[in-house]
Coordinates of C-alpha atoms in Angstrom, one line a residue:
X15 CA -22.1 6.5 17.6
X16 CA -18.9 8.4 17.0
X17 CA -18.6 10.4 14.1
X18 CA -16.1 9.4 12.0
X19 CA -14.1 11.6 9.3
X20 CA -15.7 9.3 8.4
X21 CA -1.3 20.0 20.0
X22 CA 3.4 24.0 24.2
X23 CA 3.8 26.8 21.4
X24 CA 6.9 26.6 19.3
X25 CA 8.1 27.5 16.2
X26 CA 10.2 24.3 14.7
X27 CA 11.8 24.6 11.2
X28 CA 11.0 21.7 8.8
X29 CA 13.7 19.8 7.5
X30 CA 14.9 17.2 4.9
X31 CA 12.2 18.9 2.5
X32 CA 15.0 20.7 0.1
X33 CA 13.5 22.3 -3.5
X34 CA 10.1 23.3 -3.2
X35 CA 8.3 26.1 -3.7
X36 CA 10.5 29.7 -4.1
X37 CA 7.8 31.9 -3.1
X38 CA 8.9 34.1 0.2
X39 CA 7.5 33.5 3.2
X40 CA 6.3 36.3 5.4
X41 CA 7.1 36.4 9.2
X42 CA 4.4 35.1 11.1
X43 CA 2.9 37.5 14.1
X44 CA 1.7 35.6 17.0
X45 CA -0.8 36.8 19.0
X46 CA -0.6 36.9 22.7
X47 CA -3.1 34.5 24.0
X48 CA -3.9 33.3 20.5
X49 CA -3.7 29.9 20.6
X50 CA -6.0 29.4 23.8
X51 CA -9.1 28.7 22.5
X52 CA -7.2 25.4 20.5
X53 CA -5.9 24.2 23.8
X54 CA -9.6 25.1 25.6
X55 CA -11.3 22.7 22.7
X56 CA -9.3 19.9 22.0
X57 CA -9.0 19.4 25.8
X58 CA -13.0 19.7 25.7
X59 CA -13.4 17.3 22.9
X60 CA -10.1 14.7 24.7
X61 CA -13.0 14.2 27.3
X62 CA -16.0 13.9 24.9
X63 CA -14.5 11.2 22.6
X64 CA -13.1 9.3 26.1
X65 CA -9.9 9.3 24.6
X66 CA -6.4 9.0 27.1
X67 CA -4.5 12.0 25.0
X68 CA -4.7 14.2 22.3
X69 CA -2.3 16.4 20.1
X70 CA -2.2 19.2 17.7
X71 CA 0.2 21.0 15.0
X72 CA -1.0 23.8 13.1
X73 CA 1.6 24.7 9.7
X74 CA 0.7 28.1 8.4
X75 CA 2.8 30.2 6.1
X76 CA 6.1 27.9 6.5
X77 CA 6.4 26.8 9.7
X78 CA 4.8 25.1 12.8
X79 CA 3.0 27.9 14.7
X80 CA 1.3 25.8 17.5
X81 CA 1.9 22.2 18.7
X82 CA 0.6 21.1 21.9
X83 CA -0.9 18.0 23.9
X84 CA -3.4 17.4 26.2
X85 CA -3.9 13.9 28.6
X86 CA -1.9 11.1 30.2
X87 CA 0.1 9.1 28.0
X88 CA -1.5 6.4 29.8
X89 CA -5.1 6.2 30.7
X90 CA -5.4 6.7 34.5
X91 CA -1.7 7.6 34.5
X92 CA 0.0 10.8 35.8
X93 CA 2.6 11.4 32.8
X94 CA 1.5 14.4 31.0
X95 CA 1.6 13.6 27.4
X96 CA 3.5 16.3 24.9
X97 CA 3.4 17.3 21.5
X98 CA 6.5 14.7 21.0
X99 CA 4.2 11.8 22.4
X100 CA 3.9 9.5 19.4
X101 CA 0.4 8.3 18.2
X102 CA -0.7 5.9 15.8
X103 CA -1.7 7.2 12.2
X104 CA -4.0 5.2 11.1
X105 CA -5.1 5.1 7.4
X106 CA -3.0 8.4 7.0
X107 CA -0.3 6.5 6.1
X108 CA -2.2 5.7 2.7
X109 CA -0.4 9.0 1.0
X110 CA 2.8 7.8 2.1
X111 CA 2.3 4.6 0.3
X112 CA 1.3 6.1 -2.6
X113 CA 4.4 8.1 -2.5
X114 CA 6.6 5.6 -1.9
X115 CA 4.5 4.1 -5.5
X116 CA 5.4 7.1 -7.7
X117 CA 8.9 7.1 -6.4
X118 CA 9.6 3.7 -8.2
X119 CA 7.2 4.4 -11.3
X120 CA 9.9 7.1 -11.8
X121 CA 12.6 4.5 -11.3
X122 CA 10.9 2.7 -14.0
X123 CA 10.0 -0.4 -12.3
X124 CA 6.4 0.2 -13.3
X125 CA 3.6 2.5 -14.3
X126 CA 0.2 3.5 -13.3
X127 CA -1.2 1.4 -15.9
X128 CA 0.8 -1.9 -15.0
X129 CA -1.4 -4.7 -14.3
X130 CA -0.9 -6.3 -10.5
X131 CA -0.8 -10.1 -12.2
X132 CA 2.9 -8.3 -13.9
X133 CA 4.2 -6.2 -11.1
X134 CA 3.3 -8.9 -8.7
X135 CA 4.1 -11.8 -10.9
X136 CA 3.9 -14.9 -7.5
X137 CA 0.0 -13.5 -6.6
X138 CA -2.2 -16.6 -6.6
X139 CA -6.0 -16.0 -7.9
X140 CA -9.2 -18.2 -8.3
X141 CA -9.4 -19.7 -11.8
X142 CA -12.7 -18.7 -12.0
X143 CA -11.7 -15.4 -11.3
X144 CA -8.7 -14.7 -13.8
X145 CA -10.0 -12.2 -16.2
X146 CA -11.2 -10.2 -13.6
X147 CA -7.5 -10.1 -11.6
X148 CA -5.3 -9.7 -14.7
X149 CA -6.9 -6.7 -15.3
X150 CA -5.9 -5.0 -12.2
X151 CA -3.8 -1.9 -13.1
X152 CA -1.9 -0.4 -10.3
X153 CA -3.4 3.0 -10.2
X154 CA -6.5 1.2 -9.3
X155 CA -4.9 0.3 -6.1
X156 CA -3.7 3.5 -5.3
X157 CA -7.8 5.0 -6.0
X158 CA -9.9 1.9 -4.1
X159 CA -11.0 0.8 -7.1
X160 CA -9.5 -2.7 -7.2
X161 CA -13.0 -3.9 -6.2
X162 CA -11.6 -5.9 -3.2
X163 CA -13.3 -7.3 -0.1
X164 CA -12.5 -4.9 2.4
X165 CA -11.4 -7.6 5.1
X166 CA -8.2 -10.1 5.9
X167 CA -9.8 -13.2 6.6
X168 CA -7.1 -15.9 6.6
X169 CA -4.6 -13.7 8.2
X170 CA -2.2 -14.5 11.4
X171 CA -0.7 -12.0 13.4
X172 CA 3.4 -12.6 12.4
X173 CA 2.1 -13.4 8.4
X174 CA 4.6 -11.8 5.8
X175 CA 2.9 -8.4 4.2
X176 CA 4.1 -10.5 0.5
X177 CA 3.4 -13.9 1.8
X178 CA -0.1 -13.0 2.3
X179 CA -1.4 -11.2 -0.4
X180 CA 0.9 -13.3 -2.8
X181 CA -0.6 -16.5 -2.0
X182 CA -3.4 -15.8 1.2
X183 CA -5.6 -13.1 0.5
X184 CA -7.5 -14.3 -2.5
X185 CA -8.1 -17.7 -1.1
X186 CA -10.3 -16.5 1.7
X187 CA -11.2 -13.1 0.6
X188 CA -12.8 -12.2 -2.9
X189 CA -13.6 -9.6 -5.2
X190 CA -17.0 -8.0 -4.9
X191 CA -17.7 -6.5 -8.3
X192 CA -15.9 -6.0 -11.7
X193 CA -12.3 -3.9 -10.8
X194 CA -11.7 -0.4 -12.1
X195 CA -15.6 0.1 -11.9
X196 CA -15.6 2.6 -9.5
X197 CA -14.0 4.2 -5.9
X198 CA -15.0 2.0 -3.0
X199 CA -12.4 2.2 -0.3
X200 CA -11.1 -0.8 0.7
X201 CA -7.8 -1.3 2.7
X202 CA -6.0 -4.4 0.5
X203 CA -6.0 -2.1 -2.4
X204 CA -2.8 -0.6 -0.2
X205 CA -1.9 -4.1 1.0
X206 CA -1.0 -5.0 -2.6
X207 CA 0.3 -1.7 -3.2
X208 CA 3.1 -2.1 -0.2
X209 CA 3.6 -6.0 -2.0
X210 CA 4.5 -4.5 -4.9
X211 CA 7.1 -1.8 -3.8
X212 CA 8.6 -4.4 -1.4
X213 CA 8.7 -6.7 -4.2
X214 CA 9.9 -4.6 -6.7
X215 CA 12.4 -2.9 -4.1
X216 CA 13.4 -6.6 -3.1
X217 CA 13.4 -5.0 0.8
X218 CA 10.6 -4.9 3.3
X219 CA 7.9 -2.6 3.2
X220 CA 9.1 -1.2 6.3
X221 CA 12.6 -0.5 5.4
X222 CA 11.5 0.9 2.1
X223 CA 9.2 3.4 3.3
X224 CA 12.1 4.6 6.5
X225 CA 15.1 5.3 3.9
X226 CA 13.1 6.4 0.8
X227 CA 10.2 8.4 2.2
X228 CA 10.1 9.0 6.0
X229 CA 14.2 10.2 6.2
X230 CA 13.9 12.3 3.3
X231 CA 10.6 14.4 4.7
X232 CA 12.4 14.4 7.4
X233 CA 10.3 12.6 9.2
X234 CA 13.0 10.6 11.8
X235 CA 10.2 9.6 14.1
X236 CA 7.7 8.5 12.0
X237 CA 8.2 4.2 12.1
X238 CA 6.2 0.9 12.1
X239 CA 8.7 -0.8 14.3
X240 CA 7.1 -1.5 17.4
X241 CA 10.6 -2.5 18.5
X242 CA 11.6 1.3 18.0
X243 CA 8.4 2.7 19.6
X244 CA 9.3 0.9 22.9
X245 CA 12.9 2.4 22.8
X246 CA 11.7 5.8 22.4
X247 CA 9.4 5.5 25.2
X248 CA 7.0 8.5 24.9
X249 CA 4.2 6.8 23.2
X250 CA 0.2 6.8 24.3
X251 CA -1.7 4.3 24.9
X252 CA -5.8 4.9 25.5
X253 CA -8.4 3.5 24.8
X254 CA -9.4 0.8 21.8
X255 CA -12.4 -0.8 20.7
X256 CA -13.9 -4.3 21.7
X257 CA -16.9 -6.4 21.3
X258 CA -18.2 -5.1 25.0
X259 CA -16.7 -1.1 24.3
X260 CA -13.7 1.0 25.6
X261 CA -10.8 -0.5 27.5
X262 CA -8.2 1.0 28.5
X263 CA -4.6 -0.5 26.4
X264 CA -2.3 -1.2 29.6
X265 CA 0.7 -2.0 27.5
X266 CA 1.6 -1.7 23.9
X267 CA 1.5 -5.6 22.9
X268 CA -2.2 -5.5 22.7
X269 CA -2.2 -3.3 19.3
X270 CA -2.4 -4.9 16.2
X271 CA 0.7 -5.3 14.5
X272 CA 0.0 -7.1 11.2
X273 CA 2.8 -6.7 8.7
X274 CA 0.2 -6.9 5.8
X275 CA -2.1 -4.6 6.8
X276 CA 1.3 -1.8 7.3
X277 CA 0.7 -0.2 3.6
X278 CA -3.0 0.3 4.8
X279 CA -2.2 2.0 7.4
X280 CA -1.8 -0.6 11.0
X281 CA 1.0 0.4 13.2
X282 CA 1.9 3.4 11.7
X283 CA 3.4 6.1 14.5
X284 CA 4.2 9.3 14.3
X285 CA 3.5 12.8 15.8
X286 CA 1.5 15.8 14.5
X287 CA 4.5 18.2 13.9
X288 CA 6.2 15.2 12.2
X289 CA 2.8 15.4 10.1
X290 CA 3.7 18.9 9.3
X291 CA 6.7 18.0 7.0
X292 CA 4.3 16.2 5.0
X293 CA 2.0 19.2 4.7
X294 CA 4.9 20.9 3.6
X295 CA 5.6 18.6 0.9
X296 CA 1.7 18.6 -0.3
X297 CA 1.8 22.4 -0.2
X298 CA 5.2 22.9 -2.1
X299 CA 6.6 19.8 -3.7
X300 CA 10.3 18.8 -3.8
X301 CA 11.5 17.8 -7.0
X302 CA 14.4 16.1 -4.8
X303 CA 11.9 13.3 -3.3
X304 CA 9.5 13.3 -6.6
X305 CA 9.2 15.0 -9.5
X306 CA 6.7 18.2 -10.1
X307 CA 4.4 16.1 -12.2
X308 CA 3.9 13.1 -9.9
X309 CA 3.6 15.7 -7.4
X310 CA 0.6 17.1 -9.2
X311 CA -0.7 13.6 -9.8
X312 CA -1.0 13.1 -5.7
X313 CA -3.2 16.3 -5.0
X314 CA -5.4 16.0 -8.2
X315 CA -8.7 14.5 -8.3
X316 CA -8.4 10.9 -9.6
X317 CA -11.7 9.7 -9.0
X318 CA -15.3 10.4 -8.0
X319 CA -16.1 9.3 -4.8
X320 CA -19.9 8.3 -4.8
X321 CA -21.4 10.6 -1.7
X322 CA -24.1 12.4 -1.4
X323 CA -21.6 15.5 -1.2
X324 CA -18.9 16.4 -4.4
X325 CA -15.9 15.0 -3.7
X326 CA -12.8 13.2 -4.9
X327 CA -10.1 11.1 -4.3
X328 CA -6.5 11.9 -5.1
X329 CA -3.8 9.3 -4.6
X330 CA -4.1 9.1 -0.5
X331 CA -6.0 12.1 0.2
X332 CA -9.3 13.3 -0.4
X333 CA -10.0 16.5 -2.3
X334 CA -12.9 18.6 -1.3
X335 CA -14.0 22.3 -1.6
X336 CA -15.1 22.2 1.8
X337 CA -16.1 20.6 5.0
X338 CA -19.8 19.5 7.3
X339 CA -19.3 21.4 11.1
X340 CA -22.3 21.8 13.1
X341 CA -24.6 20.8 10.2
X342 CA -23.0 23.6 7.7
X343 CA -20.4 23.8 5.5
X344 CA -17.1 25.5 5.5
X345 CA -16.0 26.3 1.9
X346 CA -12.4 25.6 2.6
X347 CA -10.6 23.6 -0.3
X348 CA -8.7 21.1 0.9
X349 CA -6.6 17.6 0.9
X350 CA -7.2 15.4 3.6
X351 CA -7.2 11.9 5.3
X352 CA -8.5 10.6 8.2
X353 CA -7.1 7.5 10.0
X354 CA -8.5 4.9 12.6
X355 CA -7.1 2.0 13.9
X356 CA -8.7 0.0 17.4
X357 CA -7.3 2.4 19.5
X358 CA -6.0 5.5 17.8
X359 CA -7.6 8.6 15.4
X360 CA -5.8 10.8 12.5
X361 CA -7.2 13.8 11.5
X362 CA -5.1 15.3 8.6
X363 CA -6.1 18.2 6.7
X364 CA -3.9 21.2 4.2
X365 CA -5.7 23.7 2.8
X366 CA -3.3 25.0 0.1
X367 CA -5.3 28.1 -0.6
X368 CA -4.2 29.9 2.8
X369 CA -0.6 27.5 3.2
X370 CA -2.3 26.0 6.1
X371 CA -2.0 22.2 7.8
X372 CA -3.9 20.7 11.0
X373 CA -2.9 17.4 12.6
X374 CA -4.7 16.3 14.9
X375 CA -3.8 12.2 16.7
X376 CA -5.6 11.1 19.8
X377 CA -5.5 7.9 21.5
X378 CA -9.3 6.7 21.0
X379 CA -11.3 4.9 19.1
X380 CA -13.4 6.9 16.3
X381 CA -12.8 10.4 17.8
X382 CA -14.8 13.4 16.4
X383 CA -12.2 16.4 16.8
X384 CA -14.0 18.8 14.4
X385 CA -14.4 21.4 16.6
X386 CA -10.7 21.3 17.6
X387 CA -10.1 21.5 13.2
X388 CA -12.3 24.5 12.9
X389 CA -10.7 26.5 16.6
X390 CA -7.0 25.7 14.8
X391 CA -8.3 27.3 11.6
X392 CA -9.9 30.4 13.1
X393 CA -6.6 30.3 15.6
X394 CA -5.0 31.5 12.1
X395 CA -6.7 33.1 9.8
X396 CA -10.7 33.9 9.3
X397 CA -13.4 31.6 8.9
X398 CA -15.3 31.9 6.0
X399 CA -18.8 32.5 6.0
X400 CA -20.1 29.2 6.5
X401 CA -23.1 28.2 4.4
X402 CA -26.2 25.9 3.7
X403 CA -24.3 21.6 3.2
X404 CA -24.2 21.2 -0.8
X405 CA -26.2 17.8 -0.8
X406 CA -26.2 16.7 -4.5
X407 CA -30.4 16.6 -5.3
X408 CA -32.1 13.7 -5.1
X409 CA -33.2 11.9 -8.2
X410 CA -36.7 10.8 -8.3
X411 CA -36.9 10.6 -11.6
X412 CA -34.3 7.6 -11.7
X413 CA -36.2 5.6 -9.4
X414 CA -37.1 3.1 -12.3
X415 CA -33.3 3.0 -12.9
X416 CA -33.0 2.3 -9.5
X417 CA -35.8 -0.4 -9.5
X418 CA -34.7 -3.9 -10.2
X419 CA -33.1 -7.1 -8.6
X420 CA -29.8 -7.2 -7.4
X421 CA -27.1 -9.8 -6.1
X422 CA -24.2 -10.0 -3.5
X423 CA -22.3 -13.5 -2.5
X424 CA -26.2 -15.0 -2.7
X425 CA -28.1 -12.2 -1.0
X426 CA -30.4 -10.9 -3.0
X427 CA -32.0 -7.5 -2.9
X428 CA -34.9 -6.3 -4.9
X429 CA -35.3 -2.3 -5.1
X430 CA -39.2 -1.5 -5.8
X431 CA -40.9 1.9 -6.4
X432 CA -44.1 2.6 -4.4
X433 CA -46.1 5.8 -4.1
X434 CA -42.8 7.6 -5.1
X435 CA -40.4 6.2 -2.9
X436 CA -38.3 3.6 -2.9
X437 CA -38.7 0.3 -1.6
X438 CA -36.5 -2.7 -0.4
X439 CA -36.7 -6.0 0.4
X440 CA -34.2 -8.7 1.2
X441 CA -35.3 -12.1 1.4
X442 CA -32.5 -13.3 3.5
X443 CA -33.3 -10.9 6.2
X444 CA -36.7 -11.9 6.2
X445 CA -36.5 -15.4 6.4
X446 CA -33.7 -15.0 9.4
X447 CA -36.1 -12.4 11.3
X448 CA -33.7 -9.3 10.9
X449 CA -34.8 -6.2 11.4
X450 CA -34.3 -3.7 8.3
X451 CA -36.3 -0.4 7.0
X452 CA -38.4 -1.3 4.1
X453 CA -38.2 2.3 2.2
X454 CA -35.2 3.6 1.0
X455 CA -34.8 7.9 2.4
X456 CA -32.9 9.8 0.3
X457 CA -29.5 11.9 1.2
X458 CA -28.5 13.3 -1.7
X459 CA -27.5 12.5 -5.3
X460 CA -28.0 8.7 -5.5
X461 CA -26.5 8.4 -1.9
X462 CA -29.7 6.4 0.1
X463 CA -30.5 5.6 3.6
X464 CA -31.8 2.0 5.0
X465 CA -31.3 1.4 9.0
X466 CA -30.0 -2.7 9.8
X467 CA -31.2 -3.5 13.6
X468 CA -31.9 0.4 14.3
X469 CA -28.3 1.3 12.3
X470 CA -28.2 3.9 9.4
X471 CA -26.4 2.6 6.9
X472 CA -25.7 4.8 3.7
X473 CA -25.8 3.2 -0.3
X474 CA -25.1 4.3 -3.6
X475 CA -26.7 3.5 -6.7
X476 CA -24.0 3.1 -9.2
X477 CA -24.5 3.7 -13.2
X478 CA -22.2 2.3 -15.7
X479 CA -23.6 3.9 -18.2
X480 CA -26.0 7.5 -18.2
X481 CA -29.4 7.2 -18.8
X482 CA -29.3 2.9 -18.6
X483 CA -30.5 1.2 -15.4
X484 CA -28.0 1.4 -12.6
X485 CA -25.4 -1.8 -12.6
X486 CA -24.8 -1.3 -8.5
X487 CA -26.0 -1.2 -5.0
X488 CA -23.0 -0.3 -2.7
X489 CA -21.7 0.4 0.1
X490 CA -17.9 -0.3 1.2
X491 CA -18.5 -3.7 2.8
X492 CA -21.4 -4.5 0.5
X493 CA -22.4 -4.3 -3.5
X494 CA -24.9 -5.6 -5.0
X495 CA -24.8 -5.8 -8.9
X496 CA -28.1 -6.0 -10.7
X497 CA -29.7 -9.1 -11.9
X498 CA -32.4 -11.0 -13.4
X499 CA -32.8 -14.0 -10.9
X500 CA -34.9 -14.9 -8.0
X501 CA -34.1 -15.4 -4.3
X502 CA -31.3 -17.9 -4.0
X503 CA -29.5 -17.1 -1.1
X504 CA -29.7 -18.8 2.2
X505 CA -30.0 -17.8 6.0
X506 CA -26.4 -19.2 6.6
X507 CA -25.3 -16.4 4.0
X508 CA -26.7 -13.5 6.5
X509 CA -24.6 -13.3 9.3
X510 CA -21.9 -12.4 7.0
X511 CA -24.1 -9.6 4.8
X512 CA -25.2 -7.6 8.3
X513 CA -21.7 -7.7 9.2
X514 CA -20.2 -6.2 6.0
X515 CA -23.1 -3.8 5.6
X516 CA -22.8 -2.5 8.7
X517 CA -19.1 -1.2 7.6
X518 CA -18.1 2.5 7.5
X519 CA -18.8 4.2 4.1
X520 CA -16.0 7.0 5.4
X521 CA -13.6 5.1 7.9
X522 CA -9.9 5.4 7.3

């Protein structure tokens, strides 16, 4: 399985970025022959991923020092795509969102703290349900932590991005545990996050985001419209996901296009040195586009992400002090996002300690271009010393805080301790035949591992309170809070639970 997280030389100036940072730049001295061993690798991984094309922009001290492509824009084509191909972002596009978010906070339209029921005063909601969604405060959106079900069910293709989260999205899709609990990513967090700036903007998402954020980063190319990705003509198409693997995308139609899932990052193109104004802004601000202090507010760690590894969320990037390649770690601080859609992979990453950026879009599903990351980064300046992965340490000593019953939409899961290790069971499973490992192997922290029909899937035991028996078992399509029933769940529940467990913990 792919790995999921979970680029012609040319110097371009970035523009529509004015204010920022004062400091002087120093020239940048290209090597001859520098950038060869980029072009060598993410040609080599291109082919390893199956993916149609590839492309790459490196930002170091100020500018763009390397963009190039590799691949046919078309899989089996003979057009050579370029560094101006456009690809599809992906989940990327969830720091633009939030951008777009803090613009009208300082308009005064809302704050952080607003609650969704006020900001989004038409949503529709469950009765049963109520105290739970008018406690919804936006900045919960903007850090996955509005506890939502990460899934659209109910959704057509042409649906309204307001019409469906207004009045759809809580009919057929629920909330899995209490909100502002903790991060699980989840894409209608940013769904209702692009409701409320349309609503609030009283213009589409679409046109919102072009004339407020994308024009002013200078970002001309960057669009949703699939309308003006046809015009422009030099797009890729490669290869996307189906139930029976790969196929090659023979015209643009077959993408996905939902308007509601736009904030979240569906149908979102752009290029890698169009990326590069963005890593600008990350790196230096511009008190033109947002103020300093909301600027801060986008790089800082928000929330704890529950991994096996230290890390954090921001608002649309994670913040990390370093990176896994080749089973070690490179202590490299940085702020990044990945992206996937069906067909397309973002790979975003700005390490502000050395003024540095890497894009990297392909057209293919899941790619893996870590090795193209870490050639771009030692293209530029030296590698540190890479070192041992910082796994948290296991906890045996909270297995009895561990042990217990829990519950998720009738599927109950009982966590017992046996000859120190931990054990699970699932009722459900067993009365439909699934197979599932029966002892729990720890990663790291209170990050564990249990393989679904031969699958690893990762879960995190989740405390509300230190030293008290943990409240959840979680993964994003999955969480199971703690109870004190028996078994009441039903084979026709299960089909439904393997699906949603089998979910990404890290896809963007």
């Amino acid at each position: 399985m792919k790995h999921l997280i979970s680029f012609s030389l040319c110097s371009i100036a970035l523009i529509g970025c004015g204010g920022g940072s004062s400091k002087k730049l120093e020239p940048i001295k290209v090597e001859p022959n520098k950038f060869e061993s980029v072009a060598t690798q993410i040609e080599k991984d291109r082919v390893a991923n199956q993916a149609g094309a590839a492309s790459i922009a490196i930002y170091h001290n100020g500018q763009v020092v390397y963009a190039n492509a590799v691949g046919k824009t078309r899989v089996g084509g003979s057009t050579d795509a370029s560094s101006d191909t456009l690809f599809q972002l992906g989940s990327t596009t969830k720091v633009f969102t939030n951008l777009a978010a803090l613009k009208q906070m300082e308009q005064g339209k809302y704050s952080m703290q607003s609650k969704l029921v006020d900001v989004l005063p038409s949503l529709s909601y469950p009765n049963t349900q109520r105290h739970d969604w008018q406690g919804i405060q936006v900045d919960w959106l903007m850090t996955h932590q509005g506890a939502f079900d990460d899934d659209y069910e109910g959704i057509e293709v042409d649906t309204p991005l307001l019409e469906f989260m207004n009045s759809e999205y809580a009919i057929d899709n629920g909330i899995m545990n209490k909100p502002g609990e903790f991060f699980n990513y989840s894409n209608p967090n940013f769904s209702f996050l692009g409701a409320i700036i349309a609503h609030q903007s009283g213009i589409d998402y679409k046109d919102y985001m072009k004339t407020e954020v994308f024009s002013p980063l200078g970002m001309a190319r960057t669009t949703f419209s699939r309308d003006e990705v046809v015009a422009d003509g030099d797009y890729a198409l490669g290869n996307y996901i189906t139930e029976t693997g790969l196929k090659p995308v023979t015209e643009i139609g077959q993408l996905d296009n939902s308007d509601a899932i736009l904030p979240a990052g569906n149908f979102t193109w752009s290029t890698p040195s169009q990326m590069m104004n963005m890593a600008k802004f990350i790196l230096n601000g511009n008190s033109d586009l947002l103020s300093d202090q909301n600027h801060q507010k986008l790089i800082a760690k928000q929330v704890v992400v529950p991994s096996p590894i230290e890390n954090h969320y921001g608002l649309g990037l994670f913040v990390q002090d370093g990176f896994v390649h080749n089973n070690s770690w490179v202590p490299m601080k940085h702020y990044s996002h990945g992206g996937n859609t069906r067909g397309y992979t973002s790979m975003f990453y700005v390490f502000p300690e050395h003024d540095l950026a890497v894009s990297i879009l392909s057209s293919g599903y899941a790619d893996d271009f870590t090795s193209t990351l870490v050639s771009a980064i030692d293209a530029v300046i030296d590698l540190p010393q890479t070192q041992t992965i910082p796994l948290k340490p296991v906890k045996p000593d909270h297995h009895a805080l561990y042990a217990g019953t829990y519950s998720a939409d009738g599927i109950v899961i009982n966590i017992g301790v046996s000859e120190d290790k931990l054990t699970i069971s699932v009722p459900a499973l067993d009365l439909d035949g699934v197979n599932y490992s029966r002892t729990l192997v720890p990663v790291g922290g209170d990050t564990y591992m249990v393989t679904l029909d031969g699958e690893p899937l990762y879960f995190n035991f989740i405390a509300q309170e230190q030293g008290k028996p943990y409240t959840y078992f979680a993964n994003r399509g999955v969480v199971a809070t703690r109870v004190n029933a028996q078994f009441t769940g039903t084979p026709g529940d299960v089909t439904k639970f393997i699906l949603n467990s089998k979910k990404q913990n890290h896809i963007h």
